[in-house]
Structures are given as structure tokens and as C-alpha cells.
Amino acid sequence: MKYIKEHIMFIFPMLAILLGIESSMVFDRMSRDYEKDLKADYSMLVLANTPMKLSGFQQLDRRISSMSRIEKRTIVQEMAQGMSGISAEDIMQALPHFYTIHFGRYLDVQEIDKIKHALVASEGIEKVETFGKSHNSSYHLFIFIKVVLWTFVGFMTFTSLFLVIKQMEIWQFSHRERMQVMEIFGASTMLRSGILFKRAMIDALIATVLTSGLFAFLRFVWIKQSHIDLLMQKEALLFAYEDIAILGGIAMSIVITSVIIVVIGSKERKL
Amino acid sequence: MANIISASHLTLGYGNNDADIIKNANFKIKKGDFVFITGPSGSGKSTLLRSFYGQLRPKSGNLLVGAQDMGKISKKKLQELRTHFGIIFQDYKLINEWSVAKNVVLPLVIAGYNADVQETQAKRLLKHVKLSEHADRLPLELSGGEQQRIGVARALAKNPTLILADEPTGNLDEYSSNVIWDLMENANEQLDATVVVVTHRIPNIFSIPYRHLIIENKGIYEVH
Ligand SMILES: Nc1ncnc2c1ncn2[C@@H]1O[C@H](COP(=O)(O)OP(=O)(O)O)[C@@H](O)[C@H]1O
Ligand SMILES: [Mg+2]
């Protein structure tokens, strides 16, 4: 019973850290995915007096990744039919060239404004229209949630780290005699703390398996009956196999750090 | 023969503001010596031994153990030095979660010997201290005298250059005490170990030559 309690006291804070980190990773993946969708949707309309090439646009701003010319001939021909004495060619001459441009990544409002100004300021470009501003408020909400989540996770990690170290100190205390005897006989720090290490490693492994297991369950089982459409299309975001490695790595570093803090921090007591 | 311990103007004490326990002591212990250290209770016998194995640094003066200046020795060097010692405590200081056999080979575990070597050496050592049949038991299942024999076997495990014993028979009956003294004599004679034993009483029957240092009024003197 005491044995189980001691392990739980170590596994719980460890779980808190790993669950927090995994949640942040999932949220990060979701917001990146969302950015990608936004980026794909986003374009600017440019009216130019002179014909433009992609390289010409890119000279104005390197974030521009592609462009397409809007074909105006059909419209112009229809216009010409309704007007006597003016040929389609004349209208073609009078009208500017229309382009839509796309970007390599998601841009926020400030960036869009900057690009717009840079484009308008250049010779030959008459007007720039931007769309898609409606996306922006939900994007900012995303960023806000991300900051809040990371702050929360950071705080929880910090607090849990204290609990992990406290528990490690309790273990060390219960093995103090043994470790001191070993020290008297010339055992290295590494050898003396081996027992702490082994215990902590086992618990770190358990915490990693539990966390990965939970998120894998969410992805492979729970999601299918969740009826949350938004998630059902993006189930892969909920869990990735490399998460196991990342969580395991983090758990191991926590164990190593706390062993070092506890063992190095303790001085030799006189027997 | 070369000195294994050499003290000049050695002063020992715990806090810088506390009274000195040993003051301005001068003595030498040569390789191969068998030395008894006696003195009243609280005179600083255990304190002196602690300075030998580096748990207490000299407050002032000089203490050389092996070739090491114990006032300046690094953690790493101290660790290495200790692997050449065999230390025996009045209260045994066995690892109670470990079997008798594993306790006995602790110095070999620390030196990184493999399990096979550990096993054969455990057998040899336990036979030497006549505890072969208890190899798989836990220390607390044995009597005080038996536990101290484990302590002695552990101290002898890696053929130590220097054996330091703090009242090794303090809590033991006469029979067990005699067994312990035999083992110590044997270590000194057969294994060439230098032996320093703190005791409140030198045994009546002792068959090998020995020296006797006494702690009195913070000083250390040779008794002839
Ligand atoms: N860890 C310690 N911290 C402070 N004082 C100590 C400590 N250990 C022993 N002393 C003091 O040092 C003196 C000598 O103790 P000790 O060396 O144990 O004597 P002995 O072994 O001769 O009986 C005593 O007055 C004791 O109170
Ligand atoms: Mg004492």
C-alpha cells in the first residue's frame, strides 16, 4: 500500500506535466492546420496599369507565392455589344489588368496592410483589394487561447516539478542509510543514486504510457462516436506516434534533472 | 616502511566556533602497523577516524592519508581513496534491504565486478567469517555478533590497504568479540593490511605485536 502510494505521488505530477504538454501539442497542431486553411483561402486582388509578372510581384514582397491573371475578355466583349462606336479592343486598352495574388503563409492584419501599401506605392499598380478579414478575429482568438494554454501548462509543469522533486527527496530519505554506506565505501554519485533513478524511470515510463494511451484512445476510439464534425475530419491531429517519443524524452529529462537536483544538492552526513 | 597516515599539528572540530576536539596532535602510522586507539568516551576517537576517511576535514595542521592531503582532497580523489579502505562500525551499518551475500561484496559492486565474481567472492568471504549458511538471509535476521562478522567480511572484500574500525566489538559478547579480533589479526598478518582500531578496551589475549595510541585532553600520545 505504502509502495503504491509512493509511486502515485510521483506519477500524478508527472502525468500533469505530460498531459499538459500533449494538450499543447495537439492545440498547436490544430492552430497550424487552421492557419494552413486560412492561407489557402486568402488572396488579394490587384489592379495594374501595366502587365505584371510573378517575379515583379515578388520583388515588391517576397511573401507572395503565386499569382493568376483574371481573364477579362468575355466581360469586355459583353460590354462592347451594348455600346455603339466602341470596340472591345478600346475597352481592353482602357481597363487595367487584374491579378489575384496568393501568399506562402498565413498573414496577420498588420502584414497585410504593409504588403498592400508596398504594392500601391509601386508604379503601375493602381489599386489593391484585400478580402478575408473576417477570418482574423477567430485567428486572434486561437492565438489567445494558445498563449493562455501555454502559460497554464508552463505553470503546471513548474508546480508539478516541485512535487516530483519533493517525492524524490522522500525516496532519498528512505534510502539515505544505504546511500551513505555506499558513499563511505567510495561509490560514485551515479551508483548511489541508481535506486532513485530506477524507480523514477519506471514511473516516468508509466506516465508516458498513460498519457499516450489516453490521446491514442481519443483519436482511435472516442472520436468516432463523438459527433464533433470539426474534430472527426481532423482526427490525426489528436495523436501522433512521435508524441510518444517526445513525451518519453520529456519524462526522462524530468527524471534526470530531479535526480541531479536531489542528489547533488545533498551533502555527506556524518555516520 | 612508509607512513600510511601522518598527522602534524592536527586540529579537529565540527563547527568553526565550537571547541576543538583534537588539538595540535602529531603522530604517524606506518604501513603494516596494527594500532589501537583508546580514550574516554567523548574524547574524539570516532572524530579522529572520520578525519582518516575524509568525512571531517582538519581545522588546521596537516593530515596525510595514503599520499593524499586530507585538507585539500577533491571529491573524486576521496572516492578513489575510500575504495582502498575497509571501514567497520560499532553499529555495523549494513544495508538491511540487501541479502547477507550482497552486503559482503558491496566494495566489489562499487568497483564494478560482474555478478559471477561477486558470487564466488561472497562465498569465499562468508566461509572466511563462518557465515556460509546465512548467505541468502537479511542482516536483521542475524545476531549482533553475526552482523558484525558481515561488517568485517565486507571490509575485507577487496583486500584493503587500510582497515579502520570504530569499536567493532563494542556491542558484542565475548565469543563474537574473539572471532572479530582473530579476523583483524589475520587481516594484518596474512593480508598485510594496516589496521587502526578504536576501542575502549584492548583485548587481553592478543597474539600479534601492536601499537597503542591514547587520546587525552585533546592530545594524542603513544603508550609504550
Ligand atoms: N557530528 C557532530 N557534530 C558536532 N559535534 C560532534 C559530532 N560528533 C561528535 N561530536 C562531538 O565531538 C566530541 C567527540 O565525539 P566522538 O568523536 O564521537 O567521541 P568518542 O568516539 O571518543 O566517544 C563529543 O563532544 C561529541 O559531542
Ligand atoms: Mg565513538
JSON list of N, CA and C in Angstrom, two decimals, chain A residues 174-175 177-189 191-192 264 266 268-271, chain B residues 14 50 53 55-56 75 79 82-83 85-87 89 93 95 97-98 106-107 109-110 154-155:
[
{"chain": "A", "resi": 174, "resn": "SER", "atom": "N", "xyz": [14.38, 7.80, 2.51]},
{"chain": "A", "resi": 174, "resn": "SER", "atom": "CA", "xyz": [14.19, 6.42, 2.95]},
{"chain": "A", "resi": 174, "resn": "SER", "atom": "C", "xyz": [15.35, 5.52, 2.53]},
{"chain": "A", "resi": 175, "resn": "HIS", "atom": "N", "xyz": [16.16, 5.99, 1.59]},
{"chain": "A", "resi": 175, "resn": "HIS", "atom": "CA", "xyz": [17.33, 5.19, 1.19]},
{"chain": "A", "resi": 175, "resn": "HIS", "atom": "C", "xyz": [18.62, 5.82, 1.67]},
{"chain": "A", "resi": 177, "resn": "GLU", "atom": "N", "xyz": [20.33, 5.84, 4.46]},
{"chain": "A", "resi": 177, "resn": "GLU", "atom": "CA", "xyz": [21.30, 4.97, 5.11]},
{"chain": "A", "resi": 177, "resn": "GLU", "atom": "C", "xyz": [22.12, 4.22, 4.08]},
{"chain": "A", "resi": 178, "resn": "ARG", "atom": "N", "xyz": [21.41, 3.59, 3.17]},
{"chain": "A", "resi": 178, "resn": "ARG", "atom": "CA", "xyz": [22.06, 2.77, 2.16]},
{"chain": "A", "resi": 178, "resn": "ARG", "atom": "C", "xyz": [23.02, 3.61, 1.32]},
{"chain": "A", "resi": 179, "resn": "MET", "atom": "N", "xyz": [22.54, 4.80, 0.92]},
{"chain": "A", "resi": 179, "resn": "MET", "atom": "CA", "xyz": [23.36, 5.65, 0.07]},
{"chain": "A", "resi": 179, "resn": "MET", "atom": "C", "xyz": [24.60, 6.15, 0.81]},
{"chain": "A", "resi": 180, "resn": "GLN", "atom": "N", "xyz": [24.43, 6.38, 2.12]},
{"chain": "A", "resi": 180, "resn": "GLN", "atom": "CA", "xyz": [25.58, 6.84, 2.90]},
{"chain": "A", "resi": 180, "resn": "GLN", "atom": "C", "xyz": [26.62, 5.73, 3.07]},
{"chain": "A", "resi": 181, "resn": "VAL", "atom": "N", "xyz": [26.12, 4.53, 3.32]},
{"chain": "A", "resi": 181, "resn": "VAL", "atom": "CA", "xyz": [27.06, 3.42, 3.45]},
{"chain": "A", "resi": 181, "resn": "VAL", "atom": "C", "xyz": [27.83, 3.25, 2.15]},
{"chain": "A", "resi": 182, "resn": "MET", "atom": "N", "xyz": [27.13, 3.34, 1.04]},
{"chain": "A", "resi": 182, "resn": "MET", "atom": "CA", "xyz": [27.79, 3.20, -0.25]},
{"chain": "A", "resi": 182, "resn": "MET", "atom": "C", "xyz": [28.82, 4.31, -0.45]},
{"chain": "A", "resi": 183, "resn": "GLU", "atom": "N", "xyz": [28.48, 5.50, 0.00]},
{"chain": "A", "resi": 183, "resn": "GLU", "atom": "CA", "xyz": [29.39, 6.63, -0.16]},
{"chain": "A", "resi": 183, "resn": "GLU", "atom": "C", "xyz": [30.67, 6.40, 0.64]},
{"chain": "A", "resi": 184, "resn": "ILE", "atom": "N", "xyz": [30.52, 5.88, 1.84]},
{"chain": "A", "resi": 184, "resn": "ILE", "atom": "CA", "xyz": [31.67, 5.60, 2.70]},
{"chain": "A", "resi": 184, "resn": "ILE", "atom": "C", "xyz": [32.62, 4.59, 2.04]},
{"chain": "A", "resi": 185, "resn": "PHE", "atom": "N", "xyz": [32.03, 3.70, 1.24]},
{"chain": "A", "resi": 185, "resn": "PHE", "atom": "CA", "xyz": [32.87, 2.72, 0.58]},
{"chain": "A", "resi": 185, "resn": "PHE", "atom": "C", "xyz": [33.31, 3.17, -0.82]},
{"chain": "A", "resi": 186, "resn": "GLY", "atom": "N", "xyz": [33.08, 4.44, -1.10]},
{"chain": "A", "resi": 186, "resn": "GLY", "atom": "CA", "xyz": [33.65, 5.02, -2.32]},
{"chain": "A", "resi": 186, "resn": "GLY", "atom": "C", "xyz": [32.79, 4.90, -3.56]},
{"chain": "A", "resi": 187, "resn": "ALA", "atom": "N", "xyz": [31.46, 4.71, -3.38]},
{"chain": "A", "resi": 187, "resn": "ALA", "atom": "CA", "xyz": [30.59, 4.62, -4.55]},
{"chain": "A", "resi": 187, "resn": "ALA", "atom": "C", "xyz": [30.41, 6.00, -5.19]},
{"chain": "A", "resi": 188, "resn": "SER", "atom": "N", "xyz": [30.35, 6.03, -6.51]},
{"chain": "A", "resi": 188, "resn": "SER", "atom": "CA", "xyz": [30.13, 7.29, -7.21]},
{"chain": "A", "resi": 188, "resn": "SER", "atom": "C", "xyz": [28.70, 7.75, -7.01]},
{"chain": "A", "resi": 189, "resn": "THR", "atom": "N", "xyz": [28.47, 9.03, -7.27]},
{"chain": "A", "resi": 189, "resn": "THR", "atom": "CA", "xyz": [27.13, 9.59, -7.17]},
{"chain": "A", "resi": 189, "resn": "THR", "atom": "C", "xyz": [26.15, 8.80, -8.03]},
{"chain": "A", "resi": 191, "resn": "LEU", "atom": "N", "xyz": [26.27, 5.68, -9.03]},
{"chain": "A", "resi": 191, "resn": "LEU", "atom": "CA", "xyz": [25.94, 4.36, -8.48]},
{"chain": "A", "resi": 191, "resn": "LEU", "atom": "C", "xyz": [25.00, 4.49, -7.28]},
{"chain": "A", "resi": 192, "resn": "ARG", "atom": "N", "xyz": [25.28, 5.50, -6.44]},
{"chain": "A", "resi": 192, "resn": "ARG", "atom": "CA", "xyz": [24.48, 5.69, -5.24]},
{"chain": "A", "resi": 192, "resn": "ARG", "atom": "C", "xyz": [23.05, 6.05, -5.59]},
{"chain": "A", "resi": 264, "resn": "ILE", "atom": "N", "xyz": [22.81, 15.85, -6.00]},
{"chain": "A", "resi": 264, "resn": "ILE", "atom": "CA", "xyz": [23.91, 16.82, -5.91]},
{"chain": "A", "resi": 264, "resn": "ILE", "atom": "C", "xyz": [23.65, 17.78, -4.76]},
{"chain": "A", "resi": 266, "resn": "SER", "atom": "N", "xyz": [22.42, 17.22, -1.91]},
{"chain": "A", "resi": 266, "resn": "SER", "atom": "CA", "xyz": [22.54, 16.70, -0.55]},
{"chain": "A", "resi": 266, "resn": "SER", "atom": "C", "xyz": [24.01, 16.49, -0.19]},
{"chain": "A", "resi": 268, "resn": "GLU", "atom": "N", "xyz": [27.22, 15.09, 2.30]},
{"chain": "A", "resi": 268, "resn": "GLU", "atom": "CA", "xyz": [27.51, 13.87, 3.04]},
{"chain": "A", "resi": 268, "resn": "GLU", "atom": "C", "xyz": [27.26, 14.09, 4.53]},
{"chain": "A", "resi": 269, "resn": "ARG", "atom": "N", "xyz": [26.44, 13.19, 5.10]},
{"chain": "A", "resi": 269, "resn": "ARG", "atom": "CA", "xyz": [26.14, 13.29, 6.51]},
{"chain": "A", "resi": 269, "resn": "ARG", "atom": "C", "xyz": [27.10, 12.37, 7.27]},
{"chain": "A", "resi": 270, "resn": "LYS", "atom": "N", "xyz": [27.49, 12.81, 8.46]},
{"chain": "A", "resi": 270, "resn": "LYS", "atom": "CA", "xyz": [28.48, 12.03, 9.20]},
{"chain": "A", "resi": 270, "resn": "LYS", "atom": "C", "xyz": [27.84, 10.81, 9.84]},
{"chain": "A", "resi": 271, "resn": "LEU", "atom": "N", "xyz": [28.41, 9.66, 9.58]},
{"chain": "A", "resi": 271, "resn": "LEU", "atom": "CA", "xyz": [27.88, 8.43, 10.15]},
{"chain": "A", "resi": 271, "resn": "LEU", "atom": "C", "xyz": [28.37, 8.26, 11.59]},
{"chain": "B", "resi": 14, "resn": "TYR", "atom": "N", "xyz": [34.13, 20.33, 14.89]},
{"chain": "B", "resi": 14, "resn": "TYR", "atom": "CA", "xyz": [32.97, 20.32, 13.99]},
{"chain": "B", "resi": 14, "resn": "TYR", "atom": "C", "xyz": [32.65, 21.71, 13.45]},
{"chain": "B", "resi": 50, "resn": "ARG", "atom": "N", "xyz": [36.95, 9.59, 11.56]},
{"chain": "B", "resi": 50, "resn": "ARG", "atom": "CA", "xyz": [36.26, 10.30, 10.48]},
{"chain": "B", "resi": 50, "resn": "ARG", "atom": "C", "xyz": [37.22, 11.14, 9.66]},
{"chain": "B", "resi": 53, "resn": "TYR", "atom": "N", "xyz": [38.95, 8.87, 7.10]},
{"chain": "B", "resi": 53, "resn": "TYR", "atom": "CA", "xyz": [38.24, 8.53, 5.86]},
{"chain": "B", "resi": 53, "resn": "TYR", "atom": "C", "xyz": [37.53, 9.73, 5.22]},
{"chain": "B", "resi": 55, "resn": "GLN", "atom": "N", "xyz": [35.52, 12.25, 6.21]},
{"chain": "B", "resi": 55, "resn": "GLN", "atom": "CA", "xyz": [34.21, 12.85, 6.47]},
{"chain": "B", "resi": 55, "resn": "GLN", "atom": "C", "xyz": [34.35, 14.15, 7.24]},
{"chain": "B", "resi": 56, "resn": "LEU", "atom": "N", "xyz": [35.54, 14.35, 7.78]},
{"chain": "B", "resi": 56, "resn": "LEU", "atom": "CA", "xyz": [35.79, 15.57, 8.54]},
{"chain": "B", "resi": 56, "resn": "LEU", "atom": "C", "xyz": [37.16, 16.09, 8.13]},
{"chain": "B", "resi": 75, "resn": "LYS", "atom": "N", "xyz": [36.66, 15.63, -4.18]},
{"chain": "B", "resi": 75, "resn": "LYS", "atom": "CA", "xyz": [35.61, 14.62, -4.02]},
{"chain": "B", "resi": 75, "resn": "LYS", "atom": "C", "xyz": [35.96, 13.32, -4.75]},
{"chain": "B", "resi": 79, "resn": "GLN", "atom": "N", "xyz": [36.80, 9.65, -3.19]},
{"chain": "B", "resi": 79, "resn": "GLN", "atom": "CA", "xyz": [36.05, 8.47, -3.60]},
{"chain": "B", "resi": 79, "resn": "GLN", "atom": "C", "xyz": [37.01, 7.33, -3.93]},
{"chain": "B", "resi": 82, "resn": "ARG", "atom": "N", "xyz": [38.80, 5.97, -0.80]},
{"chain": "B", "resi": 82, "resn": "ARG", "atom": "CA", "xyz": [37.95, 5.14, 0.05]},
{"chain": "B", "resi": 82, "resn": "ARG", "atom": "C", "xyz": [37.82, 3.71, -0.44]},
{"chain": "B", "resi": 83, "resn": "THR", "atom": "N", "xyz": [38.01, 3.50, -1.74]},
{"chain": "B", "resi": 83, "resn": "THR", "atom": "CA", "xyz": [37.89, 2.14, -2.25]},
{"chain": "B", "resi": 83, "resn": "THR", "atom": "C", "xyz": [39.05, 1.27, -1.76]},
{"chain": "B", "resi": 85, "resn": "PHE", "atom": "N", "xyz": [39.97, 1.39, 1.42]},
{"chain": "B", "resi": 85, "resn": "PHE", "atom": "CA", "xyz": [39.75, 1.24, 2.86]},
{"chain": "B", "resi": 85, "resn": "PHE", "atom": "C", "xyz": [38.76, 0.11, 3.12]},
{"chain": "B", "resi": 86, "resn": "GLY", "atom": "N", "xyz": [38.86, -0.41, 4.35]},
{"chain": "B", "resi": 86, "resn": "GLY", "atom": "CA", "xyz": [37.80, -1.29, 4.84]},
{"chain": "B", "resi": 86, "resn": "GLY", "atom": "C", "xyz": [37.35, -0.69, 6.15]},
{"chain": "B", "resi": 87, "resn": "ILE", "atom": "N", "xyz": [36.12, -0.18, 6.19]},
{"chain": "B", "resi": 87, "resn": "ILE", "atom": "CA", "xyz": [35.68, 0.52, 7.39]},
{"chain": "B", "resi": 87, "resn": "ILE", "atom": "C", "xyz": [34.66, -0.33, 8.13]},
{"chain": "B", "resi": 89, "resn": "PHE", "atom": "N", "xyz": [32.04, -0.40, 11.55]},
{"chain": "B", "resi": 89, "resn": "PHE", "atom": "CA", "xyz": [31.36, 0.47, 12.51]},
{"chain": "B", "resi": 89, "resn": "PHE", "atom": "C", "xyz": [30.85, -0.32, 13.71]},
{"chain": "B", "resi": 93, "resn": "LYS", "atom": "N", "xyz": [26.31, -0.84, 10.29]},
{"chain": "B", "resi": 93, "resn": "LYS", "atom": "CA", "xyz": [25.96, -0.11, 9.06]},
{"chain": "B", "resi": 93, "resn": "LYS", "atom": "C", "xyz": [25.85, -1.04, 7.86]},
{"chain": "B", "resi": 95, "resn": "ILE", "atom": "N", "xyz": [23.46, -2.83, 4.90]},
{"chain": "B", "resi": 95, "resn": "ILE", "atom": "CA", "xyz": [22.29, -2.41, 4.12]},
{"chain": "B", "resi": 95, "resn": "ILE", "atom": "C", "xyz": [21.21, -3.46, 4.35]},
{"chain": "B", "resi": 97, "resn": "GLU", "atom": "N", "xyz": [18.20, -3.93, 3.44]},
{"chain": "B", "resi": 97, "resn": "GLU", "atom": "CA", "xyz": [17.33, -4.44, 2.37]},
{"chain": "B", "resi": 97, "resn": "GLU", "atom": "C", "xyz": [18.07, -5.46, 1.51]},
{"chain": "B", "resi": 98, "resn": "TRP", "atom": "N", "xyz": [19.37, -5.58, 1.71]},
{"chain": "B", "resi": 98, "resn": "TRP", "atom": "CA", "xyz": [20.16, -6.48, 0.87]},
{"chain": "B", "resi": 98, "resn": "TRP", "atom": "C", "xyz": [20.45, -7.78, 1.61]},
{"chain": "B", "resi": 106, "resn": "LEU", "atom": "N", "xyz": [29.71, -5.53, -1.24]},
{"chain": "B", "resi": 106, "resn": "LEU", "atom": "CA", "xyz": [29.48, -4.12, -1.61]},
{"chain": "B", "resi": 106, "resn": "LEU", "atom": "C", "xyz": [30.71, -3.46, -2.26]},
{"chain": "B", "resi": 107, "resn": "PRO", "atom": "N", "xyz": [31.91, -3.63, -1.70]},
{"chain": "B", "resi": 107, "resn": "PRO", "atom": "CA", "xyz": [33.07, -3.00, -2.34]},
{"chain": "B", "resi": 107, "resn": "PRO", "atom": "C", "xyz": [33.31, -3.50, -3.78]},
{"chain": "B", "resi": 109, "resn": "VAL", "atom": "N", "xyz": [30.81, -4.54, -5.76]},
{"chain": "B", "resi": 109, "resn": "VAL", "atom": "CA", "xyz": [29.72, -3.93, -6.53]},
{"chain": "B", "resi": 109, "resn": "VAL", "atom": "C", "xyz": [30.17, -2.53, -6.96]},
{"chain": "B", "resi": 110, "resn": "ILE", "atom": "N", "xyz": [30.74, -1.80, -6.00]},
{"chain": "B", "resi": 110, "resn": "ILE", "atom": "CA", "xyz": [31.18, -0.43, -6.28]},
{"chain": "B", "resi": 110, "resn": "ILE", "atom": "C", "xyz": [32.31, -0.42, -7.31]},
{"chain": "B", "resi": 154, "resn": "ARG", "atom": "N", "xyz": [32.80, -7.60, 4.79]},
{"chain": "B", "resi": 154, "resn": "ARG", "atom": "CA", "xyz": [32.65, -6.53, 3.81]},
{"chain": "B", "resi": 154, "resn": "ARG", "atom": "C", "xyz": [33.91, -5.66, 3.76]},
{"chain": "B", "resi": 155, "resn": "ALA", "atom": "N", "xyz": [34.46, -5.37, 4.95]},
{"chain": "B", "resi": 155, "resn": "ALA", "atom": "CA", "xyz": [35.66, -4.54, 5.00]},
{"chain": "B", "resi": 155, "resn": "ALA", "atom": "C", "xyz": [36.84, -5.24, 4.32]}
]
